[in-house]
Amino acid sequence: PVQGKNGNKQGMSSLHFLLMHFLPQKIQYDIVSLLKFNALPVPLSIVTCVSNPTMYQENIQSRLGRYPFIELIAVENTDNRYSAAQALNSGLSLARHDLVFCCHQDVVFHDRFWQRFFKLLALLPPRWGVLGCAGKTTIDYPVQPGCTFGPQGDMSWGLPRWIDRYTGRAQTIDDFLLIIRKSSGLRFDEALPHFHFYGADLCLAALKKGLLNFGLNLPVTHLSSTGADGFSKAKTAYYANWAQLKGKWL
């Protein structure tokens, strides 16, 4: 836009008009920041297996539902009729966009998440397979690729400070946020029941295709509160899935 003598902006673009008149101020800021850093947003779909509608509303729908480039797909699973793999594949089949986020209902995307994500996305090689925020390598480095905050604001994974351009190669990515391209052909293995290791399996399938997986340094909180008691209740299914994963890949 051109600044006129009277202080009014002339030649206002249609994008600027949209930002100023139809979108909340925070979303205006995020999109203007993306444009400023030449990190243009790409239309994307976010698929979530929803067992707790209130949690989904608070963490995902209320925060992300008004972004114009985001399609939200909630797969209702309050009665646990689906495994994680089944639910996410169902959502993937409905996704209208190639870029798909598969995330838990207890994930919080913080301010400037999209600015950082699209900047890092532009730096990745074309043959990336699975992206996320908590990567694991085959070597036990002191710091694993990616960055995640826990429910109390503590850093539960990754770097001790933000580094804007940081990405790291990973073998597998934690299930709470898995980012893929629908066109890659990657899908979750529905032979894996329950809610464990479906992400690790997806990552190994990507590597088998010759694709690369990356942990990204992004401002995300995973409000996981399973704890020892929760794991004790789920450990039978956990170890059963682990045995199945080992039998498939080892």
PDB file of C-alpha atoms in Angstrom:
ATOM      1  CA  PRO A   1       0.000   0.000   0.000  1.00  0.00           C
ATOM      2  CA  VAL A   2       1.032   3.617  -0.641  1.00  0.00           C
ATOM      3  CA  GLN A   3       0.915   6.175   2.164  1.00  0.00           C
ATOM      4  CA  GLY A   4      -1.097   9.237   1.070  1.00  0.00           C
ATOM      5  CA  LYS A   5      -0.576  12.812   2.164  1.00  0.00           C
ATOM      6  CA  ASN A   6      -3.571  12.674   4.454  1.00  0.00           C
ATOM      7  CA  GLY A   7      -2.200   9.615   6.221  1.00  0.00           C
ATOM      8  CA  ASN A   8      -4.581   7.143   4.590  1.00  0.00           C
ATOM      9  CA  LYS A   9      -3.253   4.104   2.801  1.00  0.00           C
ATOM     10  CA  GLN A  10      -4.078   4.070  -0.881  1.00  0.00           C
ATOM     11  CA  GLY A  11      -4.196   1.005  -3.106  1.00  0.00           C
ATOM     12  CA  MET A  12      -4.984  -1.292  -0.173  1.00  0.00           C
ATOM     13  CA  SER A  13      -4.504  -4.910  -1.223  1.00  0.00           C
ATOM     14  CA  SER A  14      -7.337  -7.385  -0.899  1.00  0.00           C
ATOM     15  CA  LEU A  15      -5.216  -9.367   1.577  1.00  0.00           C
ATOM     16  CA  HIS A  16      -4.705  -6.320   3.776  1.00  0.00           C
ATOM     17  CA  PHE A  17      -8.431  -5.559   3.620  1.00  0.00           C
ATOM     18  CA  LEU A  18      -9.171  -9.142   4.706  1.00  0.00           C
ATOM     19  CA  LEU A  19      -6.711  -8.906   7.587  1.00  0.00           C
ATOM     20  CA  MET A  20      -8.027  -5.592   8.854  1.00  0.00           C
ATOM     21  CA  HIS A  21     -11.740  -6.270   8.628  1.00  0.00           C
ATOM     22  CA  PHE A  22     -12.439  -9.954   9.080  1.00  0.00           C
ATOM     23  CA  LEU A  23      -9.740 -11.631  11.181  1.00  0.00           C
ATOM     24  CA  PRO A  24      -9.014 -11.324  14.930  1.00  0.00           C
ATOM     25  CA  GLN A  25      -6.040  -9.124  15.798  1.00  0.00           C
ATOM     26  CA  LYS A  26      -3.815 -12.007  16.912  1.00  0.00           C
ATOM     27  CA  ILE A  27      -4.367 -13.872  13.643  1.00  0.00           C
ATOM     28  CA  GLN A  28      -3.720 -10.645  11.700  1.00  0.00           C
ATOM     29  CA  TYR A  29      -0.366 -10.408  13.518  1.00  0.00           C
ATOM     30  CA  ASP A  30       0.572 -14.016  12.774  1.00  0.00           C
ATOM     31  CA  ILE A  31      -0.165 -13.746   9.060  1.00  0.00           C
ATOM     32  CA  VAL A  32       1.559 -10.356   8.691  1.00  0.00           C
ATOM     33  CA  SER A  33       4.615 -11.882  10.416  1.00  0.00           C
ATOM     34  CA  LEU A  34       4.599 -14.765   7.946  1.00  0.00           C
ATOM     35  CA  LEU A  35       4.505 -12.347   5.015  1.00  0.00           C
ATOM     36  CA  LYS A  36       7.267 -10.213   6.529  1.00  0.00           C
ATOM     37  CA  PHE A  37       9.614 -13.201   6.729  1.00  0.00           C
ATOM     38  CA  ASN A  38       8.585 -14.576   3.316  1.00  0.00           C
ATOM     39  CA  ALA A  39       7.200 -17.657   5.073  1.00  0.00           C
ATOM     40  CA  LEU A  40       3.892 -17.848   3.264  1.00  0.00           C
ATOM     41  CA  PRO A  41       1.289 -20.071   4.904  1.00  0.00           C
ATOM     42  CA  VAL A  42       0.295 -23.222   3.042  1.00  0.00           C
ATOM     43  CA  PRO A  43      -3.254 -24.548   3.394  1.00  0.00           C
ATOM     44  CA  LEU A  44      -3.216 -27.483   5.802  1.00  0.00           C
ATOM     45  CA  SER A  45      -5.486 -29.919   7.598  1.00  0.00           C
ATOM     46  CA  ILE A  46      -5.266 -30.827  11.286  1.00  0.00           C
ATOM     47  CA  VAL A  47      -6.606 -34.279  12.162  1.00  0.00           C
ATOM     48  CA  THR A  48      -7.318 -35.187  15.786  1.00  0.00           C
ATOM     49  CA  CYS A  49      -8.721 -38.313  17.403  1.00  0.00           C
ATOM     50  CA  VAL A  50     -11.121 -36.799  19.956  1.00  0.00           C
ATOM     51  CA  SER A  51     -11.989 -38.713  23.117  1.00  0.00           C
ATOM     52  CA  ASN A  52     -12.538 -35.561  25.198  1.00  0.00           C
ATOM     53  CA  PRO A  53     -14.536 -32.900  23.296  1.00  0.00           C
ATOM     54  CA  THR A  54     -13.954 -30.246  25.972  1.00  0.00           C
ATOM     55  CA  MET A  55     -10.197 -30.668  25.793  1.00  0.00           C
ATOM     56  CA  TYR A  56     -10.299 -30.513  21.999  1.00  0.00           C
ATOM     57  CA  GLN A  57     -12.379 -27.338  22.085  1.00  0.00           C
ATOM     58  CA  GLU A  58     -10.034 -25.623  24.546  1.00  0.00           C
ATOM     59  CA  ASN A  59      -6.722 -26.605  22.958  1.00  0.00           C
ATOM     60  CA  ILE A  60      -7.374 -27.003  19.244  1.00  0.00           C
ATOM     61  CA  GLN A  61     -10.684 -25.642  18.012  1.00  0.00           C
ATOM     62  CA  SER A  62     -10.757 -22.373  19.949  1.00  0.00           C
ATOM     63  CA  ARG A  63      -7.114 -21.569  19.146  1.00  0.00           C
ATOM     64  CA  LEU A  64      -6.835 -22.704  15.526  1.00  0.00           C
ATOM     65  CA  GLY A  65     -10.357 -22.808  14.151  1.00  0.00           C
ATOM     66  CA  ARG A  66     -10.356 -19.214  12.855  1.00  0.00           C
ATOM     67  CA  TYR A  67      -7.135 -19.366  10.840  1.00  0.00           C
ATOM     68  CA  PRO A  68      -8.169 -19.131   7.175  1.00  0.00           C
ATOM     69  CA  PHE A  69      -5.516 -21.580   5.963  1.00  0.00           C
ATOM     70  CA  ILE A  70      -6.382 -24.349   8.471  1.00  0.00           C
ATOM     71  CA  GLU A  71      -8.970 -27.100   8.079  1.00  0.00           C
ATOM     72  CA  LEU A  72      -9.851 -28.856  11.351  1.00  0.00           C
ATOM     73  CA  ILE A  73     -10.933 -32.500  11.223  1.00  0.00           C
ATOM     74  CA  ALA A  74     -12.117 -34.031  14.505  1.00  0.00           C
ATOM     75  CA  VAL A  75     -12.637 -37.796  14.509  1.00  0.00           C
ATOM     76  CA  GLU A  76     -15.064 -38.473  17.362  1.00  0.00           C
ATOM     77  CA  ASN A  77     -13.865 -41.396  19.486  1.00  0.00           C
ATOM     78  CA  THR A  78     -15.432 -40.900  22.916  1.00  0.00           C
ATOM     79  CA  ASP A  79     -16.430 -44.559  23.013  1.00  0.00           C
ATOM     80  CA  ASN A  80     -12.977 -45.794  21.858  1.00  0.00           C
ATOM     81  CA  ARG A  81     -14.460 -47.525  18.853  1.00  0.00           C
ATOM     82  CA  TYR A  82     -11.329 -46.737  16.829  1.00  0.00           C
ATOM     83  CA  SER A  83      -7.649 -47.337  17.408  1.00  0.00           C
ATOM     84  CA  ALA A  84      -5.416 -44.305  16.890  1.00  0.00           C
ATOM     85  CA  ALA A  85      -4.363 -45.615  13.475  1.00  0.00           C
ATOM     86  CA  GLN A  86      -7.955 -46.133  12.374  1.00  0.00           C
ATOM     87  CA  ALA A  87      -9.086 -42.714  13.571  1.00  0.00           C
ATOM     88  CA  LEU A  88      -6.198 -40.834  11.976  1.00  0.00           C
ATOM     89  CA  ASN A  89      -6.503 -42.686   8.661  1.00  0.00           C
ATOM     90  CA  SER A  90     -10.180 -41.818   8.651  1.00  0.00           C
ATOM     91  CA  GLY A  91      -9.318 -38.162   9.128  1.00  0.00           C
ATOM     92  CA  LEU A  92      -6.601 -38.322   6.471  1.00  0.00           C
ATOM     93  CA  SER A  93      -9.108 -39.618   3.942  1.00  0.00           C
ATOM     94  CA  LEU A  94     -11.235 -36.507   4.576  1.00  0.00           C
ATOM     95  CA  ALA A  95      -8.372 -33.979   4.475  1.00  0.00           C
ATOM     96  CA  ARG A  96      -8.698 -31.504   1.605  1.00  0.00           C
ATOM     97  CA  HIS A  97      -5.076 -30.353   1.803  1.00  0.00           C
ATOM     98  CA  ASP A  98      -1.791 -32.119   1.121  1.00  0.00           C
ATOM     99  CA  LEU A  99      -0.087 -30.882   4.296  1.00  0.00           C
ATOM    100  CA  VAL A 100      -1.633 -32.732   7.238  1.00  0.00           C
ATOM    101  CA  PHE A 101      -0.980 -32.385  10.983  1.00  0.00           C
ATOM    102  CA  CYS A 102      -2.009 -35.404  13.075  1.00  0.00           C
ATOM    103  CA  CYS A 103      -2.048 -34.176  16.647  1.00  0.00           C
ATOM    104  CA  HIS A 104      -3.355 -35.105  20.072  1.00  0.00           C
ATOM    105  CA  GLN A 105      -6.226 -33.195  21.640  1.00  0.00           C
ATOM    106  CA  ASP A 106      -3.938 -32.033  24.480  1.00  0.00           C
ATOM    107  CA  VAL A 107      -1.480 -30.065  22.326  1.00  0.00           C
ATOM    108  CA  VAL A 108      -1.172 -26.274  22.550  1.00  0.00           C
ATOM    109  CA  PHE A 109       0.277 -24.324  19.616  1.00  0.00           C
ATOM    110  CA  HIS A 110       1.827 -21.154  21.044  1.00  0.00           C
ATOM    111  CA  ASP A 111       2.258 -17.683  19.556  1.00  0.00           C
ATOM    112  CA  ARG A 112       4.453 -17.538  16.464  1.00  0.00           C
ATOM    113  CA  PHE A 113       4.184 -21.280  15.936  1.00  0.00           C
ATOM    114  CA  TRP A 114       3.131 -20.798  12.308  1.00  0.00           C
ATOM    115  CA  GLN A 115       5.809 -18.220  11.597  1.00  0.00           C
ATOM    116  CA  ARG A 116       8.471 -20.614  12.836  1.00  0.00           C
ATOM    117  CA  PHE A 117       6.987 -23.686  11.186  1.00  0.00           C
ATOM    118  CA  PHE A 118       6.753 -22.233   7.686  1.00  0.00           C
ATOM    119  CA  LYS A 119      10.261 -20.768   7.950  1.00  0.00           C
ATOM    120  CA  LEU A 120      11.663 -24.185   8.868  1.00  0.00           C
ATOM    121  CA  LEU A 121       9.547 -25.955   6.270  1.00  0.00           C
ATOM    122  CA  ALA A 122      11.192 -23.855   3.558  1.00  0.00           C
ATOM    123  CA  LEU A 123      14.625 -25.078   4.706  1.00  0.00           C
ATOM    124  CA  LEU A 124      13.855 -28.798   4.538  1.00  0.00           C
ATOM    125  CA  PRO A 125      14.921 -31.030   1.642  1.00  0.00           C
ATOM    126  CA  PRO A 126      12.125 -31.985  -0.760  1.00  0.00           C
ATOM    127  CA  ARG A 127      12.069 -35.615   0.351  1.00  0.00           C
ATOM    128  CA  TRP A 128      11.005 -35.097   3.938  1.00  0.00           C
ATOM    129  CA  GLY A 129       8.644 -37.735   5.305  1.00  0.00           C
ATOM    130  CA  VAL A 130       7.462 -37.103   8.871  1.00  0.00           C
ATOM    131  CA  LEU A 131       7.967 -33.939  10.921  1.00  0.00           C
ATOM    132  CA  GLY A 132       7.260 -33.302  14.580  1.00  0.00           C
ATOM    133  CA  CYS A 133       8.494 -31.700  17.782  1.00  0.00           C
ATOM    134  CA  ALA A 134      10.080 -34.593  19.678  1.00  0.00           C
ATOM    135  CA  GLY A 135      12.428 -36.618  17.521  1.00  0.00           C
ATOM    136  CA  LYS A 136      14.582 -39.571  18.452  1.00  0.00           C
ATOM    137  CA  THR A 137      17.815 -40.591  16.757  1.00  0.00           C
ATOM    138  CA  THR A 138      19.477 -43.993  16.726  1.00  0.00           C
ATOM    139  CA  ILE A 139      22.304 -42.526  18.821  1.00  0.00           C
ATOM    140  CA  ASP A 140      21.603 -41.304  22.359  1.00  0.00           C
ATOM    141  CA  TYR A 141      22.825 -37.720  21.969  1.00  0.00           C
ATOM    142  CA  PRO A 142      22.574 -35.424  25.010  1.00  0.00           C
ATOM    143  CA  VAL A 143      19.999 -33.384  23.074  1.00  0.00           C
ATOM    144  CA  GLN A 144      17.495 -34.967  20.728  1.00  0.00           C
ATOM    145  CA  PRO A 145      16.071 -33.075  17.725  1.00  0.00           C
ATOM    146  CA  GLY A 146      13.052 -30.884  18.364  1.00  0.00           C
ATOM    147  CA  CYS A 147      11.621 -29.019  21.309  1.00  0.00           C
ATOM    148  CA  THR A 148       8.594 -29.620  23.543  1.00  0.00           C
ATOM    149  CA  PHE A 149       7.260 -28.056  26.732  1.00  0.00           C
ATOM    150  CA  GLY A 150       5.415 -29.975  29.445  1.00  0.00           C
ATOM    151  CA  PRO A 151       2.250 -29.018  31.371  1.00  0.00           C
ATOM    152  CA  GLN A 152       4.185 -26.984  33.955  1.00  0.00           C
ATOM    153  CA  GLY A 153       6.069 -24.949  31.353  1.00  0.00           C
ATOM    154  CA  ASP A 154       9.211 -27.068  31.727  1.00  0.00           C
ATOM    155  CA  MET A 155      11.126 -28.082  28.642  1.00  0.00           C
ATOM    156  CA  SER A 156      10.573 -31.823  28.428  1.00  0.00           C
ATOM    157  CA  TRP A 157      12.452 -32.374  25.187  1.00  0.00           C
ATOM    158  CA  GLY A 158      15.104 -30.783  23.034  1.00  0.00           C
ATOM    159  CA  LEU A 159      17.214 -27.668  23.006  1.00  0.00           C
ATOM    160  CA  PRO A 160      17.957 -25.495  26.051  1.00  0.00           C
ATOM    161  CA  ARG A 161      17.128 -22.342  24.040  1.00  0.00           C
ATOM    162  CA  TRP A 162      15.372 -21.319  20.833  1.00  0.00           C
ATOM    163  CA  ILE A 163      17.384 -21.451  17.626  1.00  0.00           C
ATOM    164  CA  ASP A 164      15.230 -20.183  14.770  1.00  0.00           C
ATOM    165  CA  ARG A 165      16.688 -22.280  12.008  1.00  0.00           C
ATOM    166  CA  TYR A 166      17.191 -25.489  13.944  1.00  0.00           C
ATOM    167  CA  THR A 167      15.986 -28.780  12.560  1.00  0.00           C
ATOM    168  CA  GLY A 168      17.418 -32.213  13.270  1.00  0.00           C
ATOM    169  CA  ARG A 169      17.274 -35.548  11.476  1.00  0.00           C
ATOM    170  CA  ALA A 170      15.375 -38.167  13.444  1.00  0.00           C
ATOM    171  CA  GLN A 171      14.542 -41.841  13.131  1.00  0.00           C
ATOM    172  CA  THR A 172      11.162 -41.550  14.856  1.00  0.00           C
ATOM    173  CA  ILE A 173       8.882 -38.744  16.049  1.00  0.00           C
ATOM    174  CA  ASP A 174       6.634 -38.729  19.118  1.00  0.00           C
ATOM    175  CA  ASP A 175       2.964 -39.419  18.392  1.00  0.00           C
ATOM    176  CA  PHE A 176       1.565 -36.201  19.891  1.00  0.00           C
ATOM    177  CA  LEU A 177       2.338 -34.273  16.683  1.00  0.00           C
ATOM    178  CA  LEU A 178       3.048 -35.957  13.356  1.00  0.00           C
ATOM    179  CA  ILE A 179       3.182 -33.864  10.168  1.00  0.00           C
ATOM    180  CA  ILE A 180       3.033 -35.553   6.759  1.00  0.00           C
ATOM    181  CA  ARG A 181       2.057 -34.895   3.161  1.00  0.00           C
ATOM    182  CA  LYS A 182      -0.995 -36.775   1.989  1.00  0.00           C
ATOM    183  CA  SER A 183       0.631 -37.191  -1.427  1.00  0.00           C
ATOM    184  CA  SER A 184       3.511 -39.167   0.136  1.00  0.00           C
ATOM    185  CA  GLY A 185       1.231 -42.188   0.457  1.00  0.00           C
ATOM    186  CA  LEU A 186       2.133 -42.594   4.120  1.00  0.00           C
ATOM    187  CA  ARG A 187      -0.702 -44.025   6.196  1.00  0.00           C
ATOM    188  CA  PHE A 188      -0.994 -45.477   9.693  1.00  0.00           C
ATOM    189  CA  ASP A 189      -0.886 -49.253  10.042  1.00  0.00           C
ATOM    190  CA  GLU A 190      -4.322 -50.305  11.278  1.00  0.00           C
ATOM    191  CA  ALA A 191      -2.932 -53.690  12.279  1.00  0.00           C
ATOM    192  CA  LEU A 192      -1.516 -51.870  15.310  1.00  0.00           C
ATOM    193  CA  PRO A 193      -4.335 -51.749  17.894  1.00  0.00           C
ATOM    194  CA  HIS A 194      -4.785 -49.295  20.764  1.00  0.00           C
ATOM    195  CA  PHE A 195      -2.840 -46.026  20.994  1.00  0.00           C
ATOM    196  CA  HIS A 196       0.859 -46.840  21.069  1.00  0.00           C
ATOM    197  CA  PHE A 197       3.742 -46.824  18.544  1.00  0.00           C
ATOM    198  CA  TYR A 198       1.602 -45.864  15.555  1.00  0.00           C
ATOM    199  CA  GLY A 199       3.849 -42.815  15.074  1.00  0.00           C
ATOM    200  CA  ALA A 200       7.078 -44.802  15.300  1.00  0.00           C
ATOM    201  CA  ASP A 201       5.693 -47.245  12.749  1.00  0.00           C
ATOM    202  CA  LEU A 202       4.769 -44.374  10.407  1.00  0.00           C
ATOM    203  CA  CYS A 203       8.291 -42.931  10.699  1.00  0.00           C
ATOM    204  CA  LEU A 204       9.918 -46.268   9.932  1.00  0.00           C
ATOM    205  CA  ALA A 205       7.639 -46.646   6.910  1.00  0.00           C
ATOM    206  CA  ALA A 206       8.795 -43.209   5.729  1.00  0.00           C
ATOM    207  CA  LEU A 207      12.454 -44.215   6.026  1.00  0.00           C
ATOM    208  CA  LYS A 208      11.727 -47.385   4.067  1.00  0.00           C
ATOM    209  CA  LYS A 209      10.358 -45.178   1.269  1.00  0.00           C
ATOM    210  CA  GLY A 210      13.639 -43.228   1.236  1.00  0.00           C
ATOM    211  CA  LEU A 211      12.110 -40.205   2.975  1.00  0.00           C
ATOM    212  CA  LEU A 212      13.714 -38.220   5.802  1.00  0.00           C
ATOM    213  CA  ASN A 213      12.191 -37.445   9.210  1.00  0.00           C
ATOM    214  CA  PHE A 214      12.929 -34.285  11.193  1.00  0.00           C
ATOM    215  CA  GLY A 215      12.416 -32.952  14.696  1.00  0.00           C
ATOM    216  CA  LEU A 216      11.679 -29.221  14.581  1.00  0.00           C
ATOM    217  CA  ASN A 217      12.298 -26.538  17.155  1.00  0.00           C
ATOM    218  CA  LEU A 218       8.765 -25.138  17.606  1.00  0.00           C
ATOM    219  CA  PRO A 219       6.816 -23.516  20.474  1.00  0.00           C
ATOM    220  CA  VAL A 220       4.462 -26.345  21.460  1.00  0.00           C
ATOM    221  CA  THR A 221       3.206 -27.642  24.785  1.00  0.00           C
ATOM    222  CA  HIS A 222       2.056 -31.225  25.230  1.00  0.00           C
ATOM    223  CA  LEU A 223      -0.325 -31.342  28.188  1.00  0.00           C
ATOM    224  CA  SER A 224       0.331 -34.998  28.814  1.00  0.00           C
ATOM    225  CA  SER A 225      -0.621 -36.134  32.310  1.00  0.00           C
ATOM    226  CA  THR A 226      -0.589 -39.918  32.040  1.00  0.00           C
ATOM    227  CA  GLY A 227       1.850 -40.404  34.911  1.00  0.00           C
ATOM    228  CA  ALA A 228       2.760 -43.713  36.533  1.00  0.00           C
ATOM    229  CA  ASP A 229      -0.833 -44.670  37.327  1.00  0.00           C
ATOM    230  CA  GLY A 230      -2.015 -44.072  33.788  1.00  0.00           C
ATOM    231  CA  PHE A 231       0.870 -46.036  32.357  1.00  0.00           C
ATOM    232  CA  SER A 232       0.215 -48.906  34.756  1.00  0.00           C
ATOM    233  CA  LYS A 233      -3.336 -49.197  33.404  1.00  0.00           C
ATOM    234  CA  ALA A 234      -2.165 -49.077  29.789  1.00  0.00           C
ATOM    235  CA  LYS A 235       1.049 -51.089  30.034  1.00  0.00           C
ATOM    236  CA  THR A 236      -0.451 -54.359  28.767  1.00  0.00           C
ATOM    237  CA  ALA A 237      -1.524 -52.698  25.519  1.00  0.00           C
ATOM    238  CA  TYR A 238       1.759 -50.734  25.402  1.00  0.00           C
ATOM    239  CA  TYR A 239       3.973 -53.817  25.566  1.00  0.00           C
ATOM    240  CA  ALA A 240       1.711 -55.741  23.179  1.00  0.00           C
ATOM    241  CA  ASN A 241       2.088 -52.978  20.586  1.00  0.00           C
ATOM    242  CA  TRP A 242       5.829 -52.811  21.225  1.00  0.00           C
ATOM    243  CA  ALA A 243       6.155 -56.538  20.578  1.00  0.00           C
ATOM    244  CA  GLN A 244       4.130 -56.154  17.379  1.00  0.00           C
ATOM    245  CA  LEU A 245       6.280 -53.263  16.195  1.00  0.00           C
ATOM    246  CA  LYS A 246       9.481 -55.222  16.852  1.00  0.00           C
ATOM    247  CA  GLY A 247       8.098 -58.218  15.003  1.00  0.00           C
ATOM    248  CA  LYS A 248       7.347 -56.022  11.986  1.00  0.00           C
ATOM    249  CA  TRP A 249      10.587 -54.063  11.760  1.00  0.00           C
ATOM    250  CA  LEU A 250      13.360 -56.075  13.452  1.00  0.00           C
TER     251      LEU A 250
END
